Coordinates of C-alpha atoms and ligand atoms in Angstrom, one line a residue:
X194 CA 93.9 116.1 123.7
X195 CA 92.2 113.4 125.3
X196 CA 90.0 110.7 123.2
X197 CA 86.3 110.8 123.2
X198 CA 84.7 107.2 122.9
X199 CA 84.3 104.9 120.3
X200 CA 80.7 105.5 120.4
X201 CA 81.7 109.4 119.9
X202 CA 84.0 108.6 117.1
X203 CA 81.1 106.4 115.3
X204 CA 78.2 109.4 115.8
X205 CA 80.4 112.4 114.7
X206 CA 82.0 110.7 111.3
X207 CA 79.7 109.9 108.4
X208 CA 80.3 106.6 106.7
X209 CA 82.2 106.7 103.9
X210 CA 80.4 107.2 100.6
X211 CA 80.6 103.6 98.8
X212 CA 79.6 102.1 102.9
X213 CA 76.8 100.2 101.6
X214 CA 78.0 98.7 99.3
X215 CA 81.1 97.7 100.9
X216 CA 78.6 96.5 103.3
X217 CA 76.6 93.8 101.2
X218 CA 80.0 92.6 99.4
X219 CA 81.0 91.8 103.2
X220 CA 77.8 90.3 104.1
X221 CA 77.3 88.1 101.0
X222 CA 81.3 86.9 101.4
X223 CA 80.9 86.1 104.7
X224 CA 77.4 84.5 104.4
X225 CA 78.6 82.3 101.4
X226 CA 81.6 81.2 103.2
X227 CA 79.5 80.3 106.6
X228 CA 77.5 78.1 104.3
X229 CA 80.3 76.1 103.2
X230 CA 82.1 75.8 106.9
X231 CA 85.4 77.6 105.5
X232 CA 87.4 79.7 108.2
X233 CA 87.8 83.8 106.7
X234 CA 90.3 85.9 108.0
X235 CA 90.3 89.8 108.0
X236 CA 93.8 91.3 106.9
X237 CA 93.7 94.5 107.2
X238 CA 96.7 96.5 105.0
X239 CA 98.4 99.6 104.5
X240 CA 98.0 103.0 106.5
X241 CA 95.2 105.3 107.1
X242 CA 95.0 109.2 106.1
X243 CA 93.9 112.1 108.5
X244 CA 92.8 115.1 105.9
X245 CA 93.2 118.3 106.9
X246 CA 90.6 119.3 104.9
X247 CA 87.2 118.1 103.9
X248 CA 88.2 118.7 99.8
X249 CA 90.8 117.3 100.8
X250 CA 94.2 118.5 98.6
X251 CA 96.8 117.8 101.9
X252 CA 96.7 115.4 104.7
X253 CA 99.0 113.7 107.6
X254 CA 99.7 109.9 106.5
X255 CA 102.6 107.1 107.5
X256 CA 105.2 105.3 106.0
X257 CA 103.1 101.7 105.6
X258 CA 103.8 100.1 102.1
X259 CA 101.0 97.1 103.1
X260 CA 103.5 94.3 102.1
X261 CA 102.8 92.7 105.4
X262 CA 99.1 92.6 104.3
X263 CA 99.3 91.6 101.0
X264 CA 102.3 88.5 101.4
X265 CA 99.7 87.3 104.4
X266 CA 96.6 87.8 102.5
X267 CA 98.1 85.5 99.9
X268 CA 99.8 82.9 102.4
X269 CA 95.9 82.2 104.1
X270 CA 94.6 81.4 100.3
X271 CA 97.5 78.7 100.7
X272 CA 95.8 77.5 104.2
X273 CA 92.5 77.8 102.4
X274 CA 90.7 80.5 104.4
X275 CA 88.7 82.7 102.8
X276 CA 90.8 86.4 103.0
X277 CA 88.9 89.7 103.4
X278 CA 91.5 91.8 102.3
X279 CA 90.7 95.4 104.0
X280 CA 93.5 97.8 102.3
X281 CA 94.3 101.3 101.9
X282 CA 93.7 102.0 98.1
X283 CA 97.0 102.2 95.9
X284 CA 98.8 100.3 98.9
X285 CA 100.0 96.8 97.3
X286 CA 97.5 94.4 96.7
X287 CA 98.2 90.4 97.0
X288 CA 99.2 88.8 93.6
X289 CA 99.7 92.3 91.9
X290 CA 102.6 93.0 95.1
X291 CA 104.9 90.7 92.8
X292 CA 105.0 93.0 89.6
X293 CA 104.6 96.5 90.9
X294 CA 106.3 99.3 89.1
X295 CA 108.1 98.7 86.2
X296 CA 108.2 95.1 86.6
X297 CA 105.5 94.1 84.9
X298 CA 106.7 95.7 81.7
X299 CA 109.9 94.6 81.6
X300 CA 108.4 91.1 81.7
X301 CA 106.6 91.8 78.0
X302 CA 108.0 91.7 74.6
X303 CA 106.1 93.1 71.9
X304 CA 106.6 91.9 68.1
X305 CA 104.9 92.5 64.6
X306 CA 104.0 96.5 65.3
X307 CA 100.6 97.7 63.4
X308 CA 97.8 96.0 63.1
X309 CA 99.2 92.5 64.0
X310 CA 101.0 93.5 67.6
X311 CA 101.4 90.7 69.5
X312 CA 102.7 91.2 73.0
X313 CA 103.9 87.8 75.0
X314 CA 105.7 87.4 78.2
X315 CA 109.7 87.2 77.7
X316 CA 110.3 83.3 78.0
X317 CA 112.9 84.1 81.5
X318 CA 109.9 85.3 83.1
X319 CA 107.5 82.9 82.2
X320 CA 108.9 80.9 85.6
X321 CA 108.5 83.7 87.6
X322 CA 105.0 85.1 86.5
X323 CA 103.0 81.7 86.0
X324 CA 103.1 80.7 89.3
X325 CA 101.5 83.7 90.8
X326 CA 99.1 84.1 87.7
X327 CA 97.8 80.4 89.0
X328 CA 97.1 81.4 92.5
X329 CA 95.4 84.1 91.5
X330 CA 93.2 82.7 89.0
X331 CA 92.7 80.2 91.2
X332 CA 91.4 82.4 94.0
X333 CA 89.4 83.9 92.0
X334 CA 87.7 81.2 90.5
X335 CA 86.9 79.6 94.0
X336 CA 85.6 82.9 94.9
X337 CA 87.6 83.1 98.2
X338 CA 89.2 86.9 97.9
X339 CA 87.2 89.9 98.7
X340 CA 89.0 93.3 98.3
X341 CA 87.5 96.5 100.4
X342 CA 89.6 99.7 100.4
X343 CA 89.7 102.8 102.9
X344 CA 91.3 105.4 102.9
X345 CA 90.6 107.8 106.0
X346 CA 91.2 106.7 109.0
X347 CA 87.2 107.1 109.9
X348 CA 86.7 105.3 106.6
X349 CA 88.9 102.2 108.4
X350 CA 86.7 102.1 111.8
X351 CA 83.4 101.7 109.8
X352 CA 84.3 99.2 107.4
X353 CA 86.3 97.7 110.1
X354 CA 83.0 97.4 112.5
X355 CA 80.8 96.2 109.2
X356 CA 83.5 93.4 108.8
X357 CA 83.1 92.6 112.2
X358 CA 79.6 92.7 112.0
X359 CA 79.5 89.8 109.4
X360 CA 82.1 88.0 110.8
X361 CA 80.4 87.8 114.7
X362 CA 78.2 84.8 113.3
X363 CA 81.4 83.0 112.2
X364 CA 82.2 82.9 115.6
X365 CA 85.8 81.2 116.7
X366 CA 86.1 80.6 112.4
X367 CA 86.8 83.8 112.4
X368 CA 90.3 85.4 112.3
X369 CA 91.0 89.0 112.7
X370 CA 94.6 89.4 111.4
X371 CA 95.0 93.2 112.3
X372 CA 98.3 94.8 110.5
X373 CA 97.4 97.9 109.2
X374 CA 99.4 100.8 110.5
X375 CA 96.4 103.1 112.2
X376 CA 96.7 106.6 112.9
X377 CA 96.4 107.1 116.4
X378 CA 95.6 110.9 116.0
X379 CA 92.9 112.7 113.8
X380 CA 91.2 116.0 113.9
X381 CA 87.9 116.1 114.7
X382 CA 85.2 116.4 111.7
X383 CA 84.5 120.0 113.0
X384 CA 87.7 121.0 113.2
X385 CA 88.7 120.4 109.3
X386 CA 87.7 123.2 107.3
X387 CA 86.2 122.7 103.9
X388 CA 88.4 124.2 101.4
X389 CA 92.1 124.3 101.1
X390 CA 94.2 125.9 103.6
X391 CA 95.8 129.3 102.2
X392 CA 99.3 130.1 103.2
X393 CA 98.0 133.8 103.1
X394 CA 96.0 133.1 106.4
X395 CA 99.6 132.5 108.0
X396 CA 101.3 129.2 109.4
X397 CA 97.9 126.8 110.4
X398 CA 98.0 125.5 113.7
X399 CA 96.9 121.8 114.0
X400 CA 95.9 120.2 117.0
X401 CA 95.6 116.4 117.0
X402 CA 93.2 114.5 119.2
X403 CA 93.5 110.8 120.2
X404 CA 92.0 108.2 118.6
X405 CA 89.4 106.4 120.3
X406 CA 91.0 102.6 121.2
X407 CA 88.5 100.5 118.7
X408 CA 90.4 97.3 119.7
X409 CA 88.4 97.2 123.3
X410 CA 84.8 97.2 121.9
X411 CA 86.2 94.5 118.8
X412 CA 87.4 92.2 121.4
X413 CA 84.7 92.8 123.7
X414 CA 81.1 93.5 121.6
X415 CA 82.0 93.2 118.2
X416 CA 83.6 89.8 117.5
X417 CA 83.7 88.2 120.8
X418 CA 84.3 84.6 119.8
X419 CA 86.8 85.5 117.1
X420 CA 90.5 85.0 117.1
X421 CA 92.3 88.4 117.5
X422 CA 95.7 89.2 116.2
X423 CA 97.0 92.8 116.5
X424 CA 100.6 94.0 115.4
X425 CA 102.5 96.8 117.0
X426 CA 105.3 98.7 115.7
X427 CA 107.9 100.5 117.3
X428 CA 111.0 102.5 116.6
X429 CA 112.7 101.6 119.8
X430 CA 113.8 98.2 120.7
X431 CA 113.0 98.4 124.5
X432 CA 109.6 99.4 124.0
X433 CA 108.5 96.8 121.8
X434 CA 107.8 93.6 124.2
X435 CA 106.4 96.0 126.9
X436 CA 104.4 97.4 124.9
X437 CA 102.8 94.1 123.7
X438 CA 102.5 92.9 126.8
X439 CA 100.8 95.7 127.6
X440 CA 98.1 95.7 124.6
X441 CA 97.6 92.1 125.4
X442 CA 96.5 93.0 129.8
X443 CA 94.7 95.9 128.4
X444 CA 92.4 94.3 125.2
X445 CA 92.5 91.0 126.5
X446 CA 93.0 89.6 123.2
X447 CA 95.4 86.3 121.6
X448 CA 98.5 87.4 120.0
X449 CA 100.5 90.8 119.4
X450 CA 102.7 90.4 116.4
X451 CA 105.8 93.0 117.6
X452 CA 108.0 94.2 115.1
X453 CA 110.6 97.3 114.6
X454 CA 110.1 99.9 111.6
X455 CA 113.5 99.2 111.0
X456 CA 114.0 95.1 110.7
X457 CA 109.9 94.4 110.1
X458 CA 110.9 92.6 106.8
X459 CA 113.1 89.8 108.5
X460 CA 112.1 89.9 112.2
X461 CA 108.9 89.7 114.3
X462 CA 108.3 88.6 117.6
X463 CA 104.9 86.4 118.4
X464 CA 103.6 87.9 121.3
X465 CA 100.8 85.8 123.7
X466 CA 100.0 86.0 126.9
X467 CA 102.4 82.9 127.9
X468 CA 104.9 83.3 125.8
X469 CA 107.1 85.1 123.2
X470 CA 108.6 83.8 120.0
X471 CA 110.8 85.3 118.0
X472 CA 110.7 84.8 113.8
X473 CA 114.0 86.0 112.3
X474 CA 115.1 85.4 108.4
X475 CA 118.4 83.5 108.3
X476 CA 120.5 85.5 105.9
X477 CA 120.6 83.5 103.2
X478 CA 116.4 83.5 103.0
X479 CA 116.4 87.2 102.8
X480 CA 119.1 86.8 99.8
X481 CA 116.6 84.4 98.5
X482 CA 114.3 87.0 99.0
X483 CA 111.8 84.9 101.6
X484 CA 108.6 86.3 102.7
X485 CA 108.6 86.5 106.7
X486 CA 105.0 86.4 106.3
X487 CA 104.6 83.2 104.9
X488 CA 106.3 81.8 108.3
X489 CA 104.4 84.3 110.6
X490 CA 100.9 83.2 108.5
X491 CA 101.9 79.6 109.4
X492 CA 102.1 80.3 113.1
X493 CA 98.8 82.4 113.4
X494 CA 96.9 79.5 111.7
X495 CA 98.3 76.7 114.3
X496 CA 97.1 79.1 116.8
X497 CA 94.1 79.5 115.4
X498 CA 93.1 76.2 114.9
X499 CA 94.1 75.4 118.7
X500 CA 92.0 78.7 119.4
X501 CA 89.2 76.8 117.2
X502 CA 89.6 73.9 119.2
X503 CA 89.5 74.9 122.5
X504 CA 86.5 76.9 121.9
X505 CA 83.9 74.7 119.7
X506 CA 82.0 72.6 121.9
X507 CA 82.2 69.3 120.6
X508 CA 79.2 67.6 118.9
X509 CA 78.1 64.5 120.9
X510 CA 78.4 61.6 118.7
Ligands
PAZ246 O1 102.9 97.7 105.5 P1 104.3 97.3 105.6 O2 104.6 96.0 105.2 O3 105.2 98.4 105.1 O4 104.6 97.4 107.2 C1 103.9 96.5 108.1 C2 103.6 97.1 109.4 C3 104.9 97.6 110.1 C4 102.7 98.3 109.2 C5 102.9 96.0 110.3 O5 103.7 95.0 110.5 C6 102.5 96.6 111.7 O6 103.2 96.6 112.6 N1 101.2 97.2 111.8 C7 100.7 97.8 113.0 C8 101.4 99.2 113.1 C9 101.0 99.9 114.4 O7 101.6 99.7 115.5 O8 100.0 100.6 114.4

């Protein structure tokens, strides 16, 4: 089914229910941050829902953990941006990312049960939970970590355009680091029906429309001054560069991060239109258990800084 246009997309789909104040906690970030002359990036992380029913008990989502978010979101506090971190809720968050599951409790010992329980962190894991606990008080002390969460994929496109929205008078400060996993198919509003789907009605029939392409009018209109990173994943090996290429003629943005579903946690290839690098984990990092994102982070940031650069007249002395 062919897409309607963005403009479509934003008149038939209500904001999602906490909008506003998703809103003024973007506004007041990015307005504090302006103020101070720090650069703020936009990660967004995780993958987006398309319900199949307005109460909605079933939907169609993807595979998208948000690792790549999170590591980066954490790796631009390092570089000292101020991180908007746009997730899907329960997708991993930064900080938390390192103690997910069970981890956290196996960390704990607890001693003197009853009224006296006293629960401290195992003394092997001191080493591994105090350095993380630092950067995270530390972000949050300076203030420089916003969290806004979607869920829907219409819930992503309006907090995404509010975000852009903010970040517009940041001009080439800002950084749009785009690696959420997006569904590119959605049902129409008017096509959901309201209550759960009975299996007495017979096997539903689903037809998926396109997605309206929100990257054109966030290159364009939105943030036009703004460096733009998109990421595109593929299954298939000889798609991947051509379609990067491809993203980067159409949208006319900076840099395609390419990656496979299959190798995304050691290699990436840094896509722009005059060149392509590739980033690939030696062996012995991924033993050691490296983050690829903390490399990929410190690419985008020299890019963005020549991007910065190039851009910002220079004041005359
Ligand atoms: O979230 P994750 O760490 O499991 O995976 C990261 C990723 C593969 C979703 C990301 O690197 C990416 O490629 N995002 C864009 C996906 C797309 O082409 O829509």
């Amino acid at each position: 089914m062919a897409s309607g246009t963005w403009e479509e997309f934003f008149a038939v789909h209500l904001p999602p229910t906490d909008f506003e104040d998703n809103r003024s906690l973007l506004k007041e970030f990015c307005e504090r941050h302006d103020q101070y002359g720090n650069k703020i990036v936009l990660v967004t992380s995780g993958g987006t829902t398309v319900p199949l029913e307005h109460n909605t008990v079933r939907f169609v989502d993807n595979f998208s953990a948000g690792k790549r978010g999170a590591a980066s979101a954490e790796y631009f506090l390092e570089h000292g941006y101020a991180v908007i971190f746009m997730h899907r809720q329960k997708s991993l968050e930064p900080f938390t990312r390192h103690f997910s599951g069970q981890k956290l409790l196996d960390m704990l010992v607890m001693s003197d049960r009853g009224p006296n329980t006293t629960i401290c962190v195992k003394p092997d894991s001191v080493f591994a939970l105090a350095p993380v606990l630092s950067r995270y008080q530390a972000a949050h002390a300076a203030g420089t970590l916003l969290h806004v969460s979607f869920t829907t994929v219409s819930d992503y496109f309006w907090l995404l355009r509010a975000a852009c929205e903010c970040l517009a008078h940041i001009g080439a400060r800002a950084l749009l680091y785009l690696s959420a996993a997006v569904s590119d198919f959605y049902i129409p509003k008017d096509r959901v029906p309201t209550h759960k789907m009975q299996s007495g009605s017979g096997a539903p029939v689903i037809q998926l429309h396109l997605v309206p392409k929100m990257l054109a009018p966030l290159v364009n209109l939105w943030v036009p001054s703004a460096y733009v990173v998109s990421f595109k994943l593929e299954t298939d090996e000889n798609l991947l560069i051509p379609k990067a290429k491809a993203a980067l003629e159409k949208y006319k943005h900076k840099l395609v991060i390419a990656n496979l579903l299959q190798t995304r946690r050691h290699r990436v290839i840094m896509v722009t239109p005059e060149a392509s690098q590739e980033i690939l984990l030696t062996r012995e990092e991924v033993h050691a258990s490296v983050d690829i994102e903390q490399m990929i982070v410190g690419e985008v940031v020299r890019l963005h800084a020549e991007h910065e650069r190039v851009t910002t007249p220079r004041r005359p002395r």
